[in-house]
Coordinates of C-alpha atoms and ligand atoms in Angstrom, one line a residue:
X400 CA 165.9 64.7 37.4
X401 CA 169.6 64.7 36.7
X402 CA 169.8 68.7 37.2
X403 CA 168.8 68.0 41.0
X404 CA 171.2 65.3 41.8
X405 CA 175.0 66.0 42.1
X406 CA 177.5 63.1 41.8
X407 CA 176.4 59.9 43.1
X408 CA 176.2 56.8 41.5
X409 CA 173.7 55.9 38.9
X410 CA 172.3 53.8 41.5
X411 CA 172.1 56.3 43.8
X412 CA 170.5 58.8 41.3
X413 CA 167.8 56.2 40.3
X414 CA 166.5 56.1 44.3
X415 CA 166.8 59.7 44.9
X416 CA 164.7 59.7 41.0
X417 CA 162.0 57.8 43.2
X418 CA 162.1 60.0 46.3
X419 CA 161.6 62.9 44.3
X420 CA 158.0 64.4 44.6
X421 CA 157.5 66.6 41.2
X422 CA 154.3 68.8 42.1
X423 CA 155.9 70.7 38.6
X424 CA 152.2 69.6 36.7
X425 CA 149.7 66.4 36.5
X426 CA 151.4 65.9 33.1
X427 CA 154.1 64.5 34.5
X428 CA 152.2 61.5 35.4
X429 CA 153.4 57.7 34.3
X430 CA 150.8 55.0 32.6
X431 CA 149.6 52.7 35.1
X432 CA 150.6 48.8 35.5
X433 CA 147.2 48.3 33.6
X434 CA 147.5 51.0 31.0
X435 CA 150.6 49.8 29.7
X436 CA 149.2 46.0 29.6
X437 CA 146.4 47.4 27.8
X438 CA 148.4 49.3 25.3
X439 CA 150.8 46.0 24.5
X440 CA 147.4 44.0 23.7
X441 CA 145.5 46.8 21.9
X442 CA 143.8 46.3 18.3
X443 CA 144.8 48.4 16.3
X444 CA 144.3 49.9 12.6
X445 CA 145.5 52.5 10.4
X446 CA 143.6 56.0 11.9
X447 CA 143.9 58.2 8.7
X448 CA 141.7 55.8 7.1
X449 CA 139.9 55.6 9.8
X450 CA 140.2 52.0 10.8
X451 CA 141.5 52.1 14.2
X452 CA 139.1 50.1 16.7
X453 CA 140.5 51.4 19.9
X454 CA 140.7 55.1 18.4
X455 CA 137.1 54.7 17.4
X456 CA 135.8 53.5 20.4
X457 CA 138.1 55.9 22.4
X458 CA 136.1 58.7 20.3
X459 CA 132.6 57.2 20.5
X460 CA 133.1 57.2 24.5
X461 CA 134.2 60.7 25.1
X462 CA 131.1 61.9 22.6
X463 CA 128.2 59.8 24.6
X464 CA 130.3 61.0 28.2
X465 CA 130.0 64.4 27.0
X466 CA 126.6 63.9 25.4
X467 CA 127.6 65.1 21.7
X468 CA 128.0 63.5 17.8
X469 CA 131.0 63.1 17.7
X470 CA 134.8 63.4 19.2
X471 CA 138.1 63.5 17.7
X472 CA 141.3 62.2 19.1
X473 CA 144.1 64.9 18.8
X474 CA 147.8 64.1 19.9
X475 CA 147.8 67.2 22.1
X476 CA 145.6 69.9 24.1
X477 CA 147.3 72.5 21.8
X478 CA 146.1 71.0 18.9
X479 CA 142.6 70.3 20.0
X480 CA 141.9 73.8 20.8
X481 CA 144.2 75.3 18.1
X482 CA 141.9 73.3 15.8
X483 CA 138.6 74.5 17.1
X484 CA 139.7 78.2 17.1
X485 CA 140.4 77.3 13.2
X486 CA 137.4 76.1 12.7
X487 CA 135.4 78.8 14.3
X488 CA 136.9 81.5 13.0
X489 CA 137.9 83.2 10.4
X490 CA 141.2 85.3 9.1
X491 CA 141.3 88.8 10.9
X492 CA 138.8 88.5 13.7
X493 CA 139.4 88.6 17.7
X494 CA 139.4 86.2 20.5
X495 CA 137.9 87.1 23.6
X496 CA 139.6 85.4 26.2
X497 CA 140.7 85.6 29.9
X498 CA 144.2 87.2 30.4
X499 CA 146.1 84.6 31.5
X500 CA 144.6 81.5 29.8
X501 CA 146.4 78.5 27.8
X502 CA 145.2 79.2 24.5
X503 CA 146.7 82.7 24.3
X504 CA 150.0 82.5 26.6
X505 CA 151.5 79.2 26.1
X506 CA 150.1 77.8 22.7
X507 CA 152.8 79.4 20.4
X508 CA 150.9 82.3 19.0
X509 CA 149.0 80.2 17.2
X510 CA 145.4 81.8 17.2
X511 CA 147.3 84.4 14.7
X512 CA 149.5 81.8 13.3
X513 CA 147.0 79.2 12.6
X514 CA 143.8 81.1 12.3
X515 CA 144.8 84.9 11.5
X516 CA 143.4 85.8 14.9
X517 CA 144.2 88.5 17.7
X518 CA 143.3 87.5 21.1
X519 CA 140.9 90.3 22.9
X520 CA 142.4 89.5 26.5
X521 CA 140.3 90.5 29.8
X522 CA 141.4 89.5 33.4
X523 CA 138.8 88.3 35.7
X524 CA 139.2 87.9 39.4
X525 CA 140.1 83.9 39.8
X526 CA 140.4 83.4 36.0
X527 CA 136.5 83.8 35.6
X528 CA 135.1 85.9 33.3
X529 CA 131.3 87.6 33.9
X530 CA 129.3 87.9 30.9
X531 CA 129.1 91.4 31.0
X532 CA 132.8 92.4 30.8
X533 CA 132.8 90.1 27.7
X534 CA 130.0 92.3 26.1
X535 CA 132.2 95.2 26.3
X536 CA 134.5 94.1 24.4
X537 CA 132.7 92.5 21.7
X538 CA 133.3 95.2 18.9
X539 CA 130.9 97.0 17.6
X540 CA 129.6 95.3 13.5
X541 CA 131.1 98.4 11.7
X542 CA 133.8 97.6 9.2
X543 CA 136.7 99.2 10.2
X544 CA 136.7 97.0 13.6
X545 CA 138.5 93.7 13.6
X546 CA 134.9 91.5 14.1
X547 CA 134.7 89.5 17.2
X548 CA 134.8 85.7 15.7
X549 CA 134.8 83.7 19.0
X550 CA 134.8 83.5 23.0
X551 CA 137.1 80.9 24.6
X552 CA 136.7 79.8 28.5
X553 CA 138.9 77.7 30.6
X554 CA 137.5 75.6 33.4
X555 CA 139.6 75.0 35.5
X556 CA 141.4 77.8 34.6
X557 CA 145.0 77.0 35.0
X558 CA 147.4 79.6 35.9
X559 CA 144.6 81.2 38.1
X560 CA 144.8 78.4 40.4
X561 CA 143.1 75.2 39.2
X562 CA 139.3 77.6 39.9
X563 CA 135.9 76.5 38.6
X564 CA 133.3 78.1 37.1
X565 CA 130.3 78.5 38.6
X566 CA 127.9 76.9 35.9
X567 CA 125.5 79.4 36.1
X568 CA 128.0 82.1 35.2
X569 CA 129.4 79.9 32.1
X570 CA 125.9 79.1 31.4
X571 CA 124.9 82.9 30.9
X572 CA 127.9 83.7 29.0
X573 CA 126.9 80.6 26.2
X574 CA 123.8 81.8 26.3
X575 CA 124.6 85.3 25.5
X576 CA 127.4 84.7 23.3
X577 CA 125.4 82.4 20.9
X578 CA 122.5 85.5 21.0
X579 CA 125.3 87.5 19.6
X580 CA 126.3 85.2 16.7
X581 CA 129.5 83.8 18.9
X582 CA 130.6 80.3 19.7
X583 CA 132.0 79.7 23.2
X584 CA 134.8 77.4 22.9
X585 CA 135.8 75.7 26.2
X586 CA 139.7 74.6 26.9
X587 CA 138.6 71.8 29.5
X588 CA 142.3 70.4 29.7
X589 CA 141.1 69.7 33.7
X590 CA 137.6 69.6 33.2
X591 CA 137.3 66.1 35.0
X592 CA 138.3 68.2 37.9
X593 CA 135.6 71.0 37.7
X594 CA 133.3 68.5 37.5
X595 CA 134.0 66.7 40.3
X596 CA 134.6 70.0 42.4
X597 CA 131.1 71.0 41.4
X598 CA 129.3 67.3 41.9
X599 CA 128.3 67.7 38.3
X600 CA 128.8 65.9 35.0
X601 CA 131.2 67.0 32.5
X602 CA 128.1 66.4 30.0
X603 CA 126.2 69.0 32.2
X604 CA 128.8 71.5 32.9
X605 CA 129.6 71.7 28.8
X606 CA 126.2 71.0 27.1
X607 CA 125.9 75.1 26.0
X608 CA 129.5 75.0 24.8
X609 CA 130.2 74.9 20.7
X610 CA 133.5 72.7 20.9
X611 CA 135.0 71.1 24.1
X612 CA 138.8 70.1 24.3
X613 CA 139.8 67.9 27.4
X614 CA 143.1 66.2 28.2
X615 CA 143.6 62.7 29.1
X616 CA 147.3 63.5 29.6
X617 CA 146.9 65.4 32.9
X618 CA 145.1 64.3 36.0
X619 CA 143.5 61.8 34.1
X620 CA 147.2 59.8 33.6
X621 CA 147.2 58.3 30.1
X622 CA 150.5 58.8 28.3
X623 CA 149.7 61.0 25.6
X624 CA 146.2 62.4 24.3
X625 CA 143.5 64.6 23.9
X626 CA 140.0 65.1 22.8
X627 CA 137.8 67.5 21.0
X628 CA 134.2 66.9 21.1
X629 CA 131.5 68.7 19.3
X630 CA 128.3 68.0 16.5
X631 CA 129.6 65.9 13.7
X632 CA 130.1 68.5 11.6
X633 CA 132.6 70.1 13.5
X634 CA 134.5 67.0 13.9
X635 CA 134.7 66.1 10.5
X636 CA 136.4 69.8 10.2
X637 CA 138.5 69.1 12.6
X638 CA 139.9 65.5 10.7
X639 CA 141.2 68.0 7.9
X640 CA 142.9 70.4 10.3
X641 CA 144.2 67.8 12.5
X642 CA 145.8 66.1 9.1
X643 CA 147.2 69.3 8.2
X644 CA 149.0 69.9 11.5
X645 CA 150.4 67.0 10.9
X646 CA 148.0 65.5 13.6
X647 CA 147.2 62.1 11.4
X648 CA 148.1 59.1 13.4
X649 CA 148.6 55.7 12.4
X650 CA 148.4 52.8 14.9
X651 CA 147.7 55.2 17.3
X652 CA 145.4 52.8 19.0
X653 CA 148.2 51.6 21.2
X654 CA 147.9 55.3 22.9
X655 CA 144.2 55.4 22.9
X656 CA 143.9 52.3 24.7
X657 CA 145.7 53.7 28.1
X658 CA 143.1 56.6 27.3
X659 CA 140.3 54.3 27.1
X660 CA 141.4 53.6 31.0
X661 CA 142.2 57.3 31.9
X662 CA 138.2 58.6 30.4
X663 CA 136.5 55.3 32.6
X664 CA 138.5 54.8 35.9
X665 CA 140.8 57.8 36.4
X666 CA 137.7 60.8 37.2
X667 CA 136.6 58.2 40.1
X668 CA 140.4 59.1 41.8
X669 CA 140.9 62.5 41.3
X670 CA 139.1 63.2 44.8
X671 CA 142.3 62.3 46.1
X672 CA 144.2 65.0 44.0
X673 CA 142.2 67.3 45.3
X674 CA 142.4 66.6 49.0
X675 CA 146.3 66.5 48.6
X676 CA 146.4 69.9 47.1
X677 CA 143.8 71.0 50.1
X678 CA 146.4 69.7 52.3
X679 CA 149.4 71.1 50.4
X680 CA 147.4 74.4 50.5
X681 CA 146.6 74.5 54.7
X682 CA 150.0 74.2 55.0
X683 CA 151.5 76.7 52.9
X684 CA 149.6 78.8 54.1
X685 CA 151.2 78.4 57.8
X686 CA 154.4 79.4 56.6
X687 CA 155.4 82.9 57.7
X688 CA 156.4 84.5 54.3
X689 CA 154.2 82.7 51.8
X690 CA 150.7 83.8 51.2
X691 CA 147.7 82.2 49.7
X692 CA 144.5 81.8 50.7
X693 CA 143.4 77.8 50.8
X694 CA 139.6 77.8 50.9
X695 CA 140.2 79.3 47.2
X696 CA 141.7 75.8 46.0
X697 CA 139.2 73.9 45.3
X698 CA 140.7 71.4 42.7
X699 CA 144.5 69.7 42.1
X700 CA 146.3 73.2 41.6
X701 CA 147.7 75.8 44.1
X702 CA 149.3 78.9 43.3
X703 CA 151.1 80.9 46.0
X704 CA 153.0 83.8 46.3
X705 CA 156.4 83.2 48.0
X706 CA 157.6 86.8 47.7
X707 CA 157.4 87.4 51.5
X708 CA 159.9 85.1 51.7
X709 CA 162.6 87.4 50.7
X710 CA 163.4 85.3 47.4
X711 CA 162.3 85.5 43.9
X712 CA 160.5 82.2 42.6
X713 CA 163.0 81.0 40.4
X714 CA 165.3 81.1 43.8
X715 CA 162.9 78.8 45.6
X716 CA 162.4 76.7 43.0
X717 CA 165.4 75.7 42.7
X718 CA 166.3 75.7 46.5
X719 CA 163.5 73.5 46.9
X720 CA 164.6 71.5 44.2
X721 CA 167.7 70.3 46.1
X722 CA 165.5 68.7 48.6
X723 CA 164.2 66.8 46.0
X724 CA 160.7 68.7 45.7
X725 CA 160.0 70.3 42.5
X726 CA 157.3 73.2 41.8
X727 CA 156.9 75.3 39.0
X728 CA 157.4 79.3 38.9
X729 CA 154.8 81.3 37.2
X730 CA 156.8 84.2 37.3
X731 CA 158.9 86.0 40.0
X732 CA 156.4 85.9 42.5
X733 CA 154.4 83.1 41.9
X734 CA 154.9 79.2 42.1
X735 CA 152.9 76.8 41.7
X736 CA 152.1 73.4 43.1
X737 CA 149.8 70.3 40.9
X738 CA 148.6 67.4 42.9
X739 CA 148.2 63.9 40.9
X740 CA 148.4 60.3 40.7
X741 CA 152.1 60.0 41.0
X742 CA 152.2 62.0 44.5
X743 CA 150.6 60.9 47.8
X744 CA 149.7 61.7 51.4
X745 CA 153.7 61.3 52.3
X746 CA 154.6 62.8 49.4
X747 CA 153.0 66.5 50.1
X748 CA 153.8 66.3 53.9
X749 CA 157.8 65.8 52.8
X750 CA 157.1 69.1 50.1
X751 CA 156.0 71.1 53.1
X752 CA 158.8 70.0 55.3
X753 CA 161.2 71.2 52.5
X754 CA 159.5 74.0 51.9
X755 CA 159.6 74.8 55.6
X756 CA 163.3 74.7 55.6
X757 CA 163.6 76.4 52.3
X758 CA 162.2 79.5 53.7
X759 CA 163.1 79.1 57.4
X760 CA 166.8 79.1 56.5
X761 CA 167.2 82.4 54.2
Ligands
PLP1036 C1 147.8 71.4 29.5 C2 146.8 72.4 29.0 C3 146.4 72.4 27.7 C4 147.0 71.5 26.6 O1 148.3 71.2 26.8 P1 149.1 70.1 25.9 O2 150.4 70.1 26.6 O3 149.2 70.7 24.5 O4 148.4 68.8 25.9 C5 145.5 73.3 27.3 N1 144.9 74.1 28.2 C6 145.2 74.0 29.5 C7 144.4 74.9 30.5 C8 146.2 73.2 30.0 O5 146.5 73.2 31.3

């Protein structure tokens, strides 16, 4: 946090380090006490020959929690669901997706990069997409169309404020998708969270998807990590792209043993993320200038818009960055604010203060 601190002693900087409450994103999380004891013992092999113990039973876990063959342990989110669109697609076709979702605005272009893919974007209200503005824009088979290869949802969608979708509604849309010849891929980076907003397993909320990606990285805390799960088939597609993106890790089981912790302890706490960001929420929501609308945050992200407050985002952030509170601008209007295991109670009550007194004193 050295941007936030101005001249004090390294001493000094280290404690105001520790006062600081970063709400930026959960990936800012540390490994626990216990993660990092369990990554100094883990056993551990060489993974590109497939002889890692803790990577193999770190991939045999997620599969049986998510009720599929097989899973694969990728480095990052970006990869995992880079690495999926590959495989389900081919050179030249379309992605539907929603508009403002990860695997179109903030993976690096890679759909076309990496797969030869444009992304069909559509905006639904809250980040959810209806199965009936999807069939709109699946193009029609005639061969001077670009061919729709491939629909892609994200639950919780991200940027449109940490929602859930409703299974029934995801349901439909895998249903009617796979009726049309097209796999649903599902960018669960938070799904841990969806599934404990809806009181539902992550095997149940996924079971119609093609491929799942999830991130033990975010809420979940480990260090580094993702996972793509799917049939066997798929995953043993997704070893050769993973190798080519230079994905292949060694003695990787040293990371997949904090994941190991994250995928059996870490859903059981994320109740607590989401009752901070409730509280976070009611509050911002009491300040004149800033306008959100809490019963809508239902999981570990809030997204409000701060431009009643006579500033533009970037402004605020940074204001509220001197009181040792960081957020995250989603553009000039927007911010945003992540619960996780690294902030508590205290934590979002001294946000709001600052926050109060960013915008009070304008
Ligand atoms: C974080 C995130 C990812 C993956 O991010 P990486 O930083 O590559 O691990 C993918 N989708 C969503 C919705 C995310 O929030």
């Amino acid at each position: 946090m050295s941007t936030v601190i101005s001249n004090g002693t390294a001493e000094n900087a280290e404690q105001r380090a520790r006062l600081t409450v970063d709400l930026r994103s959960d990936t800012v999380t540390k490994p626990t006490p216990e993660m990092r004891r369990a990554m100094a013992e883990a056993e551990v092999g060489d993974d590109v020959y497939g002889e890692d113990p803790t990577i193999n039973r770190l991939e045999r876990r997620a599969a049986e929690i998510f009720g599929r063959e097989a899973a694969i342990f990728v480095p990052s989110g970006t990869m995992g669901n880079q690495v999926a669109i590959k495989i389900h697609t081919r050179p030249g076709q379309e992605i539907i997706c929603e508009e403002r979702c990860h695997v179109f605005n903030y993976e690096m272009a890679m759909m076309a990069h990496f797969s030869g893919c444009l992304a069909r974007p559509i905006h639904g209200d809250d980040g959810i997409l209806r199965w009936a503005q999807i069939e709109r824009k699946i193009t029609p088979k005639t061969y001077y169309y670009a061919q729709t290869g491939l629909v892609s949802l994200e639950n919780t969608h991200n940027m449109a404020g940490g929602t859930v979708y409703p299974p029934p509604i995801a349901d439909e849309i895998c249903d009617a998708a796979h009726a049309a010849g097209l796999p649903v891929h599902l960018d669960g980076a938070r799904v841990f969270n969806a599934a404990l907003a809806l009181g539902k397993p992550v095997a149940e909320l996924t079971r119609k998807f093609d491929s799942v990606m999830f991130c033990l990285s975010k809420g979940l805390g480990a260090p580094v990590g993702s996972l793509l799960v799917g049939s066997r088939q798929f995953v043993t597609q997704a070893r050769i792209y993973r190798k080519s993106l230079g994905g292949g890790m060694r003695q990787a089981g040293v990371l997949a043993a904090a994941g190991l912790i994250a995928l059996e302890q870490m859903p059981q706490r994320l109740h607590v993320d989401h009752e901070n960001a409730k509280f976070l929420a009611q509050g911002l929501a009491r300040v004149p200038g800033i306008k959100l609308d809490p019963a809508k945050v239902l999981t570990n992200i809030v997204i409000c818009d701060i431009s009643g407050a006579g500033m533009v985002s970037a402004d605020f952030s940074r204001r509220l960055a001197e009181k040792n509170v960081l957020c995250g601008a989603v553009n000039s209007e927007l911010v945003r604010f992540v619960t996780h295991l690294d902030v508590d109670r205290a934590g979002c009550e001294r946000a709001l203060e600052a926050v109060q007194q960013v915008v009070g004193s304008r």
